XYZ file of N, CA and C in Angstrom:
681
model
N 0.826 -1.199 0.000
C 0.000 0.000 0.000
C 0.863 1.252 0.000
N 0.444 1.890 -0.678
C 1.263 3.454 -0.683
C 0.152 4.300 0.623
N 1.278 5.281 0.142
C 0.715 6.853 1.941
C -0.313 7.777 0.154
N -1.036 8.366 1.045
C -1.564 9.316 -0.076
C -0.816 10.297 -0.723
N 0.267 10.642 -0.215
C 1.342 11.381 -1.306
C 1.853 10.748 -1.757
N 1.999 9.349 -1.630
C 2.874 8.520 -2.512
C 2.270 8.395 -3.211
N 0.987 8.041 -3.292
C -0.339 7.364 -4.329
C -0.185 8.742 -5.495
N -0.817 9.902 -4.989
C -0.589 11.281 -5.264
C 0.528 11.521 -6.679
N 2.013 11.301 -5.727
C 2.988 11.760 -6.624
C 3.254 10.992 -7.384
N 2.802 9.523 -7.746
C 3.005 8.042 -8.558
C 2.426 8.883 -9.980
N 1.048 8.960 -9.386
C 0.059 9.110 -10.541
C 0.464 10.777 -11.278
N 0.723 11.974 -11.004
C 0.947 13.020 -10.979
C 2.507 12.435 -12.232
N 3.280 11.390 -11.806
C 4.801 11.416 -12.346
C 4.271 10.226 -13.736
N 3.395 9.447 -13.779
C 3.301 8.626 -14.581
C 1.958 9.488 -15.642
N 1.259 10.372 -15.243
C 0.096 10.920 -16.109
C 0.969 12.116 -17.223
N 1.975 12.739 -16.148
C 3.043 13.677 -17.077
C 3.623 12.575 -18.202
N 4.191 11.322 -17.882
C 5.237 10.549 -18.513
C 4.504 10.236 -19.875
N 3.155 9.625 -19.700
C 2.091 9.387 -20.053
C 1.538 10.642 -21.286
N 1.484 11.821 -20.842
C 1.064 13.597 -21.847
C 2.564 13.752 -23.013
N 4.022 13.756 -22.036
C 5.094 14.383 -22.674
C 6.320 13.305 -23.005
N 5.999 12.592 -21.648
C 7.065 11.898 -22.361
C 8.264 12.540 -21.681
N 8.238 13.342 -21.012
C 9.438 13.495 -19.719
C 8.595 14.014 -18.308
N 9.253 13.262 -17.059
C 9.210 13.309 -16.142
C 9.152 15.099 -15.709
N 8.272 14.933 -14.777
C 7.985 16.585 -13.962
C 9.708 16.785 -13.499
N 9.652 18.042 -13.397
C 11.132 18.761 -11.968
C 10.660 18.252 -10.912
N 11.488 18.291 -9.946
C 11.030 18.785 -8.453
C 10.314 19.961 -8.028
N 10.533 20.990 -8.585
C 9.529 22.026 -8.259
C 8.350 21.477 -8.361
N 8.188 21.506 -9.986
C 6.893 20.699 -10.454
C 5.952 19.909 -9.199
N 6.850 18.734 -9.215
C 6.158 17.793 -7.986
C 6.106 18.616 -6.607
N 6.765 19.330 -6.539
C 6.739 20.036 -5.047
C 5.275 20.638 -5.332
N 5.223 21.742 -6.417
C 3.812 22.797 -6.461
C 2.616 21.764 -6.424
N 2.867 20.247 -7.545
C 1.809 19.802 -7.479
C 1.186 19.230 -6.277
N 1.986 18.541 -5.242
C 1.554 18.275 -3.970
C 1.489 19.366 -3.011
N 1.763 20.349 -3.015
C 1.754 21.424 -2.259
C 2.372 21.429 -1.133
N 3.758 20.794 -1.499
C 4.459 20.833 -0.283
C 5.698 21.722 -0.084
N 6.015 22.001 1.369
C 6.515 23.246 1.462
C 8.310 23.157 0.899
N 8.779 22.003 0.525
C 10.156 22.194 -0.312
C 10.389 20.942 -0.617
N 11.379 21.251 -0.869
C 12.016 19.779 -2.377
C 12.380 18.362 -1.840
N 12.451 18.679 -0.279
C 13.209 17.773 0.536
C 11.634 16.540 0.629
N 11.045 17.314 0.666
C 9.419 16.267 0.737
C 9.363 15.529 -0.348
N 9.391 16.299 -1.594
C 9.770 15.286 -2.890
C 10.682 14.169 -2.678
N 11.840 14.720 -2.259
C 12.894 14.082 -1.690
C 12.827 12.398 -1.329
N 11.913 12.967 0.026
C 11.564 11.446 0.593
C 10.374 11.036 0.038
N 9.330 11.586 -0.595
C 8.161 10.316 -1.405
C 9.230 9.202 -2.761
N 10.004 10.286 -3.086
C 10.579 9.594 -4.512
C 11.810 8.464 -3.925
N 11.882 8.569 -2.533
C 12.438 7.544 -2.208
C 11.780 6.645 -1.628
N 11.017 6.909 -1.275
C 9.908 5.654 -0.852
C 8.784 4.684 -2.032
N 9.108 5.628 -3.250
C 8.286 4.988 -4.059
C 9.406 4.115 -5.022
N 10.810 4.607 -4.464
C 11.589 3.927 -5.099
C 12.340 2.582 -4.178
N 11.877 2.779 -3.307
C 12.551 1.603 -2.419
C 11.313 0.568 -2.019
N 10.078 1.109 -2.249
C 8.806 -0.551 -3.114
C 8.614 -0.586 -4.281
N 9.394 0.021 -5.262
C 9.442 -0.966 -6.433
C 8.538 -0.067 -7.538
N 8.178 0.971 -6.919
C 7.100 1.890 -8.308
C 8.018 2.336 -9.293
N 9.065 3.139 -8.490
C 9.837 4.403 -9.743
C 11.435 3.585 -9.733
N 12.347 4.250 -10.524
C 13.669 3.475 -10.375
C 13.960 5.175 -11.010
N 15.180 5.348 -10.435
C 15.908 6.759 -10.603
C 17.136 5.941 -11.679
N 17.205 6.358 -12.778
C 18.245 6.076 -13.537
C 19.702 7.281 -13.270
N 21.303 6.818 -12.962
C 22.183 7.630 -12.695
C 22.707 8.199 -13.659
N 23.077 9.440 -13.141
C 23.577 10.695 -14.500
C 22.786 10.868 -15.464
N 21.677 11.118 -14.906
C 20.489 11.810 -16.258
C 19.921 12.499 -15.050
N 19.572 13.903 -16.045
C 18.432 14.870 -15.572
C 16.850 14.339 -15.610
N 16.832 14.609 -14.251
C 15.113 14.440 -14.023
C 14.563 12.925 -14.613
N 15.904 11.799 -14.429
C 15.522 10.284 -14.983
C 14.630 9.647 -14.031
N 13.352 9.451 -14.187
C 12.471 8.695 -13.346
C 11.673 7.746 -14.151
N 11.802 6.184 -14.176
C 10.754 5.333 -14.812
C 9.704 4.898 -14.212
N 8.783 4.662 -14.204
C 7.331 4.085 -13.503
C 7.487 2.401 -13.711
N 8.169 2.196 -12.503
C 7.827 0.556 -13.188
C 6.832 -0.321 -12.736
N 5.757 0.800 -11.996
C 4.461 -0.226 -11.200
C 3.857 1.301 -11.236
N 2.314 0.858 -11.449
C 1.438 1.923 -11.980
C 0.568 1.675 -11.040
N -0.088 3.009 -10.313
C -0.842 3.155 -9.078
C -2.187 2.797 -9.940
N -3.019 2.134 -9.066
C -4.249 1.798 -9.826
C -5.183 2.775 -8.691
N -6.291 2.958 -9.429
C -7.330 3.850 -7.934
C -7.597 3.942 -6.806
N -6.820 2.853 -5.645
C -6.908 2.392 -4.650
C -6.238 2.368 -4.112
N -4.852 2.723 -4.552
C -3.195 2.805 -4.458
C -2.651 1.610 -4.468
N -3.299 1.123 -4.794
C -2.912 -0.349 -5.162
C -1.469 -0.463 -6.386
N -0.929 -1.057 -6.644
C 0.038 -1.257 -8.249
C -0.444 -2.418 -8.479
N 0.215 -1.754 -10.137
C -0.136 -3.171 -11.250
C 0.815 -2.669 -11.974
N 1.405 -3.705 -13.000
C 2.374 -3.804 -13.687
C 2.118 -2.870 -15.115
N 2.837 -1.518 -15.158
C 3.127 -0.757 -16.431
C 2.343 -1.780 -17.303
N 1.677 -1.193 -18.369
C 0.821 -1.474 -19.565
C 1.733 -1.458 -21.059
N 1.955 -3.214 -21.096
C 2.677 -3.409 -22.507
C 4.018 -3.454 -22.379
N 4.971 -3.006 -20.745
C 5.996 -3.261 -20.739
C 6.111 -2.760 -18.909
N 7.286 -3.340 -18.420
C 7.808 -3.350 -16.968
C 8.130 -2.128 -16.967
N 8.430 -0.719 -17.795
C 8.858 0.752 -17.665
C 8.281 1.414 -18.461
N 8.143 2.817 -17.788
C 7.495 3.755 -19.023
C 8.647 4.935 -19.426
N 9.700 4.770 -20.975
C 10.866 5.172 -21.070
C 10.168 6.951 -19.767
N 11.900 7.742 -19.786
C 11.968 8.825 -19.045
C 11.911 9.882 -20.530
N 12.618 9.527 -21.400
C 11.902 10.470 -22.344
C 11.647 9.839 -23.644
N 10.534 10.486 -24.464
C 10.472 9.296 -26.025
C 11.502 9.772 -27.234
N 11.788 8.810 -27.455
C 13.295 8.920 -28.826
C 13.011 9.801 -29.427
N 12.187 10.384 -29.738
C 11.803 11.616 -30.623
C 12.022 12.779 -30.090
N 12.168 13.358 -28.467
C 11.930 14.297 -28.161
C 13.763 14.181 -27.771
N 14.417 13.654 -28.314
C 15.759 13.591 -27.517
C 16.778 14.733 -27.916
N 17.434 15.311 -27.165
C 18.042 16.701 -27.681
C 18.817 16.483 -28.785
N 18.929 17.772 -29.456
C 19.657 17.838 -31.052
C 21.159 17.476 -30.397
N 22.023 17.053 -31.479
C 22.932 16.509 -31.325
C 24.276 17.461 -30.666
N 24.010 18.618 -31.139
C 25.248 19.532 -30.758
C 24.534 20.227 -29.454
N 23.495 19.906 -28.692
C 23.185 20.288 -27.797
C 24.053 19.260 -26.618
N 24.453 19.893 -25.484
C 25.083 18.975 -24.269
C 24.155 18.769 -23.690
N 24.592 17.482 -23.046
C 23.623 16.257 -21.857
C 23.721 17.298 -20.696
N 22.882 16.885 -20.047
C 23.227 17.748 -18.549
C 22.944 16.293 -17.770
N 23.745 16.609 -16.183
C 23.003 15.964 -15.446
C 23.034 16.807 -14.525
N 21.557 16.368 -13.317
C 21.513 17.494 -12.467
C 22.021 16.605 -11.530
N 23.091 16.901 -10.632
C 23.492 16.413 -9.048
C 23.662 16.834 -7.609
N 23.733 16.104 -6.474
C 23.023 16.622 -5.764
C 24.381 17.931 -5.135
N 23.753 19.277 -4.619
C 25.088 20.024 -4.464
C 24.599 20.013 -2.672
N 25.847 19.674 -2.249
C 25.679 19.670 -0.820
C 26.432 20.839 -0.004
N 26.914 21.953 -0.092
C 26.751 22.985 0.283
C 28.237 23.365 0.277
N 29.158 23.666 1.157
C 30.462 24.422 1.084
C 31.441 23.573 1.703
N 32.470 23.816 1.061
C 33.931 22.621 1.514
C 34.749 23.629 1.421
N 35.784 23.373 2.302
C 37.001 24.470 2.612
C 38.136 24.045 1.438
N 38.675 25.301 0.720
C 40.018 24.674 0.496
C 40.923 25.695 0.949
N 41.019 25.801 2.208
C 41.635 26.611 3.539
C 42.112 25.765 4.451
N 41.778 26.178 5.796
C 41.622 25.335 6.954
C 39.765 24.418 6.650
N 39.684 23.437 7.272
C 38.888 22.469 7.803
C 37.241 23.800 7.874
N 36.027 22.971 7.282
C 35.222 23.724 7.716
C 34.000 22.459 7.291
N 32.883 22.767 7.897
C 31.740 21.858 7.981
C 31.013 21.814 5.907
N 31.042 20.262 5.728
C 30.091 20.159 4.437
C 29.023 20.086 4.808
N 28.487 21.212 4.448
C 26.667 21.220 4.634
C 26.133 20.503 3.968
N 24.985 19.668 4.598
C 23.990 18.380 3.889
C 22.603 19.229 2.974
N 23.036 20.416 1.896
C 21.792 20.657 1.597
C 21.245 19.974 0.845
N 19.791 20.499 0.615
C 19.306 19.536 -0.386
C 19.146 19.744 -2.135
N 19.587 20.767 -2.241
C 19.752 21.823 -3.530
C 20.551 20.640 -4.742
N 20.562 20.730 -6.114
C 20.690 20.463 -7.431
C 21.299 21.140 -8.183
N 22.218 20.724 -8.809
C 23.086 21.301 -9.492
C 23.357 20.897 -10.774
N 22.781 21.509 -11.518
C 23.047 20.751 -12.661
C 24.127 20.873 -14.329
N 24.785 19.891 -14.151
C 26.175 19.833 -14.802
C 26.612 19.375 -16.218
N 27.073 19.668 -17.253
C 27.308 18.750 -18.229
C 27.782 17.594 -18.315
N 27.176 16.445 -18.782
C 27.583 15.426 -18.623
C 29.043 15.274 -19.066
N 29.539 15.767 -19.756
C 31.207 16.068 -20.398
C 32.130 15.919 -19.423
N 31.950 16.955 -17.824
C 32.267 16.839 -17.223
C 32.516 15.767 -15.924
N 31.741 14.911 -16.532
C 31.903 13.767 -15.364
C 31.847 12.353 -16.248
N 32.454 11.445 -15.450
C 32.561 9.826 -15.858
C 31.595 9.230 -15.253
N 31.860 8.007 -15.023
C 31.118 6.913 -14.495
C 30.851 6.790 -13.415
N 29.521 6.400 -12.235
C 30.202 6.491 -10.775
C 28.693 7.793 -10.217
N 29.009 7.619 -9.521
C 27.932 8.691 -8.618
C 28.732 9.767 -8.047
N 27.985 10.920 -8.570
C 29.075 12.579 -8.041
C 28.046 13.072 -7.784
N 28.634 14.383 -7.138
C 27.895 15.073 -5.998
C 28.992 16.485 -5.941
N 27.960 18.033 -5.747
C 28.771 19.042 -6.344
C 29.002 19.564 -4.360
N 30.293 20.311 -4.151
C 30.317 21.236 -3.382
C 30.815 22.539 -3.957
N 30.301 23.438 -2.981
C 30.790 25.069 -3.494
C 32.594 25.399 -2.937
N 33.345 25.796 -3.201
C 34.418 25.828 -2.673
C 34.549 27.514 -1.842
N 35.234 26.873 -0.608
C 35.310 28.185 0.408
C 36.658 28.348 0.612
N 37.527 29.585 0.399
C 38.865 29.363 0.334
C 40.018 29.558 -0.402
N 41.179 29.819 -0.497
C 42.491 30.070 -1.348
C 42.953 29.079 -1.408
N 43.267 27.552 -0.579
C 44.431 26.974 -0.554
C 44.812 26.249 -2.090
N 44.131 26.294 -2.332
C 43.749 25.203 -4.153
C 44.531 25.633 -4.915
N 44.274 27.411 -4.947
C 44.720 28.173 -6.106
C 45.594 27.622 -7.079
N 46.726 27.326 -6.603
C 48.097 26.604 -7.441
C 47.424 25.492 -8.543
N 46.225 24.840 -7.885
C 45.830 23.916 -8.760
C 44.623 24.205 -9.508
N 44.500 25.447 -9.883
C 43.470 26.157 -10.195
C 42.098 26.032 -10.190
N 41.454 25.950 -8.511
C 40.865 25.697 -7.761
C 40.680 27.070 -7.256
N 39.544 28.038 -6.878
C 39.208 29.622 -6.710
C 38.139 29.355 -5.836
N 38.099 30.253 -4.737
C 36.650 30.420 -3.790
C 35.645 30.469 -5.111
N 34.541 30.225 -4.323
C 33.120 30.014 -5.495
C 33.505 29.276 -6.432
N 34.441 28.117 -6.409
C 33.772 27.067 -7.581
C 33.082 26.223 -7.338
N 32.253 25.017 -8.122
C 32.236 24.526 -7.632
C 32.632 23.362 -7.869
N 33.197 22.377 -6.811
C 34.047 20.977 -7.190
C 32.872 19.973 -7.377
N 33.535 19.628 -8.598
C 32.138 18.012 -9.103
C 33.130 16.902 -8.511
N 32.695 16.053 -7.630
C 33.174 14.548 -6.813
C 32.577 13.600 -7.509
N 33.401 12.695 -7.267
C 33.119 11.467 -7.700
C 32.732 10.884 -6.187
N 31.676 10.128 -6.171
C 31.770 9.708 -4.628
C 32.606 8.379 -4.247
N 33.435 8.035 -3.519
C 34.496 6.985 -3.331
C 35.371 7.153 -1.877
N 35.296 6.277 -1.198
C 36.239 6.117 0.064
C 37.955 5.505 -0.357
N 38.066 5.382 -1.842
C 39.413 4.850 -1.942
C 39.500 6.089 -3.155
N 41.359 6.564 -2.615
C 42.138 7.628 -3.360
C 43.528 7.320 -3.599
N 44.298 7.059 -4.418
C 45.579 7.223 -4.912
C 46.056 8.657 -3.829
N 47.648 8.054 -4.113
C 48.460 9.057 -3.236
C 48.318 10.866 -4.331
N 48.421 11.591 -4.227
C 48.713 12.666 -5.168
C 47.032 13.271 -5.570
N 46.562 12.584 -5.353
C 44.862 12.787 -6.310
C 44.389 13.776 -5.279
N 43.297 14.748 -5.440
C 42.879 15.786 -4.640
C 41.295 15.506 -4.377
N 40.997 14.828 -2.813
C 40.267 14.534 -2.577
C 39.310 15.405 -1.429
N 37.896 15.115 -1.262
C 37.180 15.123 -0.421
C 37.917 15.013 1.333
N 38.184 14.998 1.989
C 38.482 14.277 3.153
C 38.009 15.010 4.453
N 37.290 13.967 5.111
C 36.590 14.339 6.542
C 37.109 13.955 7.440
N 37.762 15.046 8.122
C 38.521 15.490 9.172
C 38.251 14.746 10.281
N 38.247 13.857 11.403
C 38.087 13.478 12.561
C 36.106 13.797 12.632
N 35.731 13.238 11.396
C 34.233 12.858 11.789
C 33.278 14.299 11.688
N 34.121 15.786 11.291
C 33.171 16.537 11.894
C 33.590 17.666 10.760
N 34.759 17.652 10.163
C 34.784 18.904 9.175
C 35.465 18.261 8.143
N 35.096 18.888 6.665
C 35.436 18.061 5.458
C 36.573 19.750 5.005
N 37.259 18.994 3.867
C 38.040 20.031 3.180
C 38.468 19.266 1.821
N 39.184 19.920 1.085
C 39.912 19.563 -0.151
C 41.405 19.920 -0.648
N 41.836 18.931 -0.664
C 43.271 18.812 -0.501
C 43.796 17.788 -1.388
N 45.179 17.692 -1.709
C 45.758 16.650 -2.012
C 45.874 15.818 -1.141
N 45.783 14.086 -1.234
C 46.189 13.171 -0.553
C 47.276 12.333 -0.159
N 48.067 12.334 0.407
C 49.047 11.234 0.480
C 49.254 11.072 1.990
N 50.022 9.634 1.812
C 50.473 8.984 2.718
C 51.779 8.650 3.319
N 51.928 9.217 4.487
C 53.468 9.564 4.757
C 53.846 8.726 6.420
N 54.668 7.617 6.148
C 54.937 7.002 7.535
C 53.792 6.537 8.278
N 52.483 5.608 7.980
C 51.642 5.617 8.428
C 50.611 6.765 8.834
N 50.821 7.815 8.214
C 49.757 8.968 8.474
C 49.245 9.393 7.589
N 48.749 10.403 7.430
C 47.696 11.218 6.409
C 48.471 12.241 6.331
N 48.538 12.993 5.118
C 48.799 14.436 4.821
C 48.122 14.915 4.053
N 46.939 16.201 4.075
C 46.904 16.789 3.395
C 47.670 17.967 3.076
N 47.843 18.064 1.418
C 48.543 18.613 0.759
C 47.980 20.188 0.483
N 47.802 21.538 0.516
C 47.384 22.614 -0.043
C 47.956 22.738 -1.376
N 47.630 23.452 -1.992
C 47.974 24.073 -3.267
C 48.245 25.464 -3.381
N 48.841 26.059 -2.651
C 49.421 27.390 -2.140
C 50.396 27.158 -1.052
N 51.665 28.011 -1.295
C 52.810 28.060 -0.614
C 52.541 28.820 0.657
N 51.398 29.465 1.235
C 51.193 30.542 1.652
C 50.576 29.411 3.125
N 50.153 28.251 2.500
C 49.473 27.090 3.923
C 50.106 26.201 4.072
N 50.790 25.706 5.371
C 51.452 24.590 5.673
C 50.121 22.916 5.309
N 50.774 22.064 5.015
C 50.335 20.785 5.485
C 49.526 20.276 6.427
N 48.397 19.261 6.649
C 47.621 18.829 7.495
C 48.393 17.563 7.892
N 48.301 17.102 8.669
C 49.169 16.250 9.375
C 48.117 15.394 10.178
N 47.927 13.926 9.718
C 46.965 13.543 11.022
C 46.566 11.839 10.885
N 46.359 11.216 11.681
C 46.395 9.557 12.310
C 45.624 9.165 10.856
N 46.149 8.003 10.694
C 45.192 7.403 9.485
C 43.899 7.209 9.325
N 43.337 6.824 11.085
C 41.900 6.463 11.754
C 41.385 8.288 11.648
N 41.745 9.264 11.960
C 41.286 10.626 11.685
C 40.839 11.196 10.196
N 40.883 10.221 9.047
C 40.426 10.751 8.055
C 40.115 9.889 7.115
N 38.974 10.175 6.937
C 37.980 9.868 5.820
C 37.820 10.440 4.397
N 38.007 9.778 3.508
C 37.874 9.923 1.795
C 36.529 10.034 1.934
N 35.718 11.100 1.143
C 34.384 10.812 0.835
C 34.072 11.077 -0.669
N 35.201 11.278 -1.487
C 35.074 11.138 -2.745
C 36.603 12.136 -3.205
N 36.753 11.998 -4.542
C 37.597 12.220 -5.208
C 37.370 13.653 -6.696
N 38.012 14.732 -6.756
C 37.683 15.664 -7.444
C 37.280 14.941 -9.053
N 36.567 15.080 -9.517
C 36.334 15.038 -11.332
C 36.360 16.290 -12.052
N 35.829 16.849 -11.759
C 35.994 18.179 -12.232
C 35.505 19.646 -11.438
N 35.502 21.253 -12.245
C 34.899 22.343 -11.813
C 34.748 22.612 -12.150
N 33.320 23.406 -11.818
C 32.461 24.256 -12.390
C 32.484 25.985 -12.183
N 32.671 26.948 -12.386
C 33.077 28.436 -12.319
C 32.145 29.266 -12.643
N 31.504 29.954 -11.996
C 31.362 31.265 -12.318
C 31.421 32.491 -12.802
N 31.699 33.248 -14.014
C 32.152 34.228 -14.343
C 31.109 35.900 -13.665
N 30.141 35.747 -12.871
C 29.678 37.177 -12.473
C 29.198 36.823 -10.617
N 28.987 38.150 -10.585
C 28.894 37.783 -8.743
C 27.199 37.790 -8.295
């Protein structure tokens, strides 16, 4: 049995799929249920995806398939003529010299300074697919000088790859003793951790192997040109 916003947002995501042939935004679904932000979308589209209605396809914008169709009662029954209803129809697919986007999730500000808290927002960011490989990424905003050398600028923002394993030299994610994340080069020196800056101007992080956590690995950045 589904909750009535689940029932709600099933039918609302499969009647659009059903008219156009691409899946609503989140706004969309937010205005249509009338709920007060994205984070509510958030959790129905995970609940309708963890019994088996929707399946989120990775690195596509706004990829949602219906693979169980709410019947009037909130009941499901199996998609009509096939187990999915595509996320968009071959016909409507962008012109060729147009870029893919994908939208990912941007979770708020990472130091490339001293140590400072990654905020868990719930905000979207959405990126050219050009810019990223294979793998699940996730954007932060960058707070900070230390990068510079590696041409890394306050206000970018860093596209991650998400991953707990990093090569020595690679410029990773890393969470500080459980409580503040930053971005740095990685290596490993005498059984310890070092992070590396990218400016002559900041010494080295220095710290127990058990004190730091990989939570993904840089792929690329995204920049700003106005304020």
């Amino acid at each position: 049995m589904l909750t009535r916003k689940q029932h709600e947002l099933l039918r609302f995501i499969q009647t659009r799929l059903d008219e156009t042939g691409i899946s609503p935004s989140f706004e969309e679904m937010k205005d249509a249920l009338d709920l007060k932000s994205k984070s509510g979308v958030h959790r129905l589209i995970s609940a309708l995806e963890e019994r088996g209605f929707i399946r989120r396809l990775p690195n596509r914008a706004r990829a949602l398939e219906v693979l169980r169709r709410a019947d009037e009662g909130g009941q499901a029954a199996p998609a009509a003529g096939s187990n999915v209803i595509p996320f968009t129809k071959p016909e409507a697919a962008a012109p060729a010299s147009a870029p893919d986007v994908i939208e990912i999730p941007l979770h708020g500000r990472i130091a490339a300074g001293v140590p400072i808290e990654a905020l868990e927002d719930q905000a979207i960011l959405p990126v050219p697919a050009a810019l990223l490989g294979a793998g699940e990424h996730y954007a932060l905003e960058v707070s900070g000088d230390s990068m510079i050398e590696a041409g890394i600028l306050d206000g970018d923002f860093a596209l991650v790859k998400r991953t707990e394993i990093a090569n020595d030299g690679e410029i990773v994610v890393a969470l500080v003793r459980g409580e503040e994340a930053t971005l740095k080069y990685l290596r490993r020196e005498n059984g310890m951790i070092r992070l590396d800056p990218a400016n002559a101007a900041y010494e080295p992080q220095i710290y127990a192997a058990d004190e730091i956590k990989v939570q993904g690995k840089l792929a690329g950045l995204l920049r700003r040109y106005f304020h």
